[in-house]
C-alpha positions as a printed NumPy array, in Angstrom:
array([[  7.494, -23.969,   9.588],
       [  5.237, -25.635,   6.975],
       [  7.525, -28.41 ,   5.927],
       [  6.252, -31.338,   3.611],
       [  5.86 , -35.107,   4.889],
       [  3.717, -38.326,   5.053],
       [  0.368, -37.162,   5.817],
       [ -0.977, -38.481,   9.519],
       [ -4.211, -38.565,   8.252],
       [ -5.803, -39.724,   4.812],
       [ -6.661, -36.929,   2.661],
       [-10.436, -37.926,   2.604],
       [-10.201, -37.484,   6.533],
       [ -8.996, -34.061,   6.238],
       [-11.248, -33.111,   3.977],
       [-14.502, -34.255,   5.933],
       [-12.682, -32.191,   8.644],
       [-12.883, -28.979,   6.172],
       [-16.677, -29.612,   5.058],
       [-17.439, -30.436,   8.587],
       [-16.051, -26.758,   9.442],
       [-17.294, -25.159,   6.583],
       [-21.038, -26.513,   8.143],
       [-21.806, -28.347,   4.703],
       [-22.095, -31.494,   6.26 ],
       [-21.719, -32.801,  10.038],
       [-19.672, -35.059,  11.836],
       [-21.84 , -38.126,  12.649],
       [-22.99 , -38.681,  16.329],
       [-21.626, -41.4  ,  18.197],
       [-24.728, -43.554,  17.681],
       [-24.881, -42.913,  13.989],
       [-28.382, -41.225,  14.438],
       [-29.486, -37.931,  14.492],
       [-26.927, -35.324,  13.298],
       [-28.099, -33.868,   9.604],
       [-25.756, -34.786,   6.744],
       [-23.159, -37.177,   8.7  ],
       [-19.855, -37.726,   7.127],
       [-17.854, -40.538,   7.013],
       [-14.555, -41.481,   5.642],
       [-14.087, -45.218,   3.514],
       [-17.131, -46.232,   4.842],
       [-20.941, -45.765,   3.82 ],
       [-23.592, -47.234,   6.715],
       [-26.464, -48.54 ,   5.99 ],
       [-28.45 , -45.61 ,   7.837],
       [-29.002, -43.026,   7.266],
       [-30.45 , -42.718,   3.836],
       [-29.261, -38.666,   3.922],
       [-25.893, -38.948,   4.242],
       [-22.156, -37.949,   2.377],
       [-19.105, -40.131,   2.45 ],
       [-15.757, -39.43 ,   1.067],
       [-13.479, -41.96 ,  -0.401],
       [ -9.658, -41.824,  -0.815],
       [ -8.868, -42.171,  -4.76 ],
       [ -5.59 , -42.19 ,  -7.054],
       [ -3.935, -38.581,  -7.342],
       [ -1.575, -36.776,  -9.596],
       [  2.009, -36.853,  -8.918],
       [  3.288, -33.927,  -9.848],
       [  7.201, -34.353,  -9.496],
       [  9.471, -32.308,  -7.723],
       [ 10.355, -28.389,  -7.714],
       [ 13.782, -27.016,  -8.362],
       [ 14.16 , -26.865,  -4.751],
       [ 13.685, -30.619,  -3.839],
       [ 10.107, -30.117,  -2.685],
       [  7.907, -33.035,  -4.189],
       [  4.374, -32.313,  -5.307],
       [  1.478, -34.791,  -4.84 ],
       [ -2.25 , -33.659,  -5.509],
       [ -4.667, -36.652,  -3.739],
       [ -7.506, -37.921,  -5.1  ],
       [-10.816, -37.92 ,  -3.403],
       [-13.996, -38.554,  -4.179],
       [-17.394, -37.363,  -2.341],
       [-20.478, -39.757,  -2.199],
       [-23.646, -38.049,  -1.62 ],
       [-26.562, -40.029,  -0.911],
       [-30.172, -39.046,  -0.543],
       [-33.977, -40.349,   0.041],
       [-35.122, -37.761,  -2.494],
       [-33.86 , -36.967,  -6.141],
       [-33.786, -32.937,  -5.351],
       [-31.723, -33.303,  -1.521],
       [-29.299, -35.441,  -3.193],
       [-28.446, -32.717,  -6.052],
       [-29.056, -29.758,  -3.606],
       [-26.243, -31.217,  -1.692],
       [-23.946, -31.993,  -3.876],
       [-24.076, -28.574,  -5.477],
       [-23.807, -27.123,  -1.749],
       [-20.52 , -29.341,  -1.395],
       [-19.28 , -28.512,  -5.   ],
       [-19.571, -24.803,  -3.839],
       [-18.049, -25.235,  -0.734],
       [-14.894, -27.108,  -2.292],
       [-14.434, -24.715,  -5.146],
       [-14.455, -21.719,  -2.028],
       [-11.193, -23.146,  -0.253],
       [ -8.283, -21.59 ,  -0.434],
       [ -5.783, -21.942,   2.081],
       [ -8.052, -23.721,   4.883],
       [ -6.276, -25.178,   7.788],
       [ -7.952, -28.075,   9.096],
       [ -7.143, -29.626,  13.112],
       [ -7.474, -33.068,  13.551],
       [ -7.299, -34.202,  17.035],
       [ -4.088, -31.585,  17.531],
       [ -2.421, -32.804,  13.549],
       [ -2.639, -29.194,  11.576],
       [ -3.113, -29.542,   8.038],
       [ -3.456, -27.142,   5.367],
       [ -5.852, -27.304,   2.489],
       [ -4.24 , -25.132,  -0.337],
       [ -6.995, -25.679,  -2.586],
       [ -9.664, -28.34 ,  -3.883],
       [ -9.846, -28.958,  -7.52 ],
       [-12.748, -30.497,  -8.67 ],
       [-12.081, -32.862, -11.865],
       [-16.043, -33.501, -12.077],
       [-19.237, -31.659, -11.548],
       [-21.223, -33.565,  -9.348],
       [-22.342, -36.746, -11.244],
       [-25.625, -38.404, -11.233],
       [-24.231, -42.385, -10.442],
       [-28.277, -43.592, -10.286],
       [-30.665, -44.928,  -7.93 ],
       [-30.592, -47.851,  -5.579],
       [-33.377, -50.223,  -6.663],
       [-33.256, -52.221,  -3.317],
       [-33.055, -48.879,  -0.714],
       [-34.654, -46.3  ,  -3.558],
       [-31.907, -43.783,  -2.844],
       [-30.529, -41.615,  -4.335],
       [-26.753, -40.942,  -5.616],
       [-24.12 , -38.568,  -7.038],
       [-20.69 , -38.192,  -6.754],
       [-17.671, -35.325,  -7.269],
       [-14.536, -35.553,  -7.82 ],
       [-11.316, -33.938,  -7.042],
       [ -8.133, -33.278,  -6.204],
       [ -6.422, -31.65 ,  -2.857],
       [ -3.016, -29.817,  -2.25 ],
       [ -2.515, -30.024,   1.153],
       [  0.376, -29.91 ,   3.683],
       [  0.906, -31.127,   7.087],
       [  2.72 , -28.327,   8.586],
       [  5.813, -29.976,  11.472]])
């Protein structure tokens, strides 16, 4: 039965689970070197320069229904940063795509089932600037999730 309830994982988690299974991005190794694209949640290493991060932002409470249920969109936002000007906005198109595809995506996490109902992005992806110390590359999007953990 897909009931509502506290989330066991942060909505950025579950959706770096999604783009990891939609093969947008990858989950990083256990070294941190190596996989293409590695995604990380709340957290961007220093290395590598190619690599997306998603952060857990303010969302949109939405109130209840006239059943009882209560509605909460979550706030994420994606971090994509590159070596080179054209990877960085070739990726975060690729992500943008992928995001605006989901409908109804159920995402495992380590035996949790969650439900992505949809992804709405509030942003194109947005040039943020370049790092003057590393001379990456950055843009973000961001959006909001309706999800479920189903009990």
């Amino acid at each position: 039965t897909d009931v509502p309830g506290p989330l066991t994982h942060s909505p950025a988690d579950v959706l770096r689970h999604a783009l990891v299974s939609l093969t947008v991005v990858s989950a990083p190794l256990a070294s941190g070197v190596g996989s293409s694209w590695p995604c990380y949640v709340d957290h961007e290493p220093d290395r590598p320069d190619d690599d997306v991060t998603v952060y857990n932002t303010g969302g949109v409470d939405g109130g209840h229904e006239m059943h009882g249920e209560r509605v909460e969109r979550h706030g994420v936002s994606i971090h994509v940063r590159a070596s080179r000007s054209e990877e960085c906005w070739t990726k975060a198109q690729s992500i943008a795509m992928a995001m605006d595809a989901v409908s109804m995506l159920d995402v495992d996490i380590d035996g949790d089932e969650y439900r992505i109902w949809v992804v709405q992005r509030t942003s194109p992806p947005l040039h943020v600037g370049r790092d003057t110390t590393r001379g990456t590359f950055k843009m973000t999007i961001n959006a909001l999730l309706s999800l479920r953990q189903p009990i």
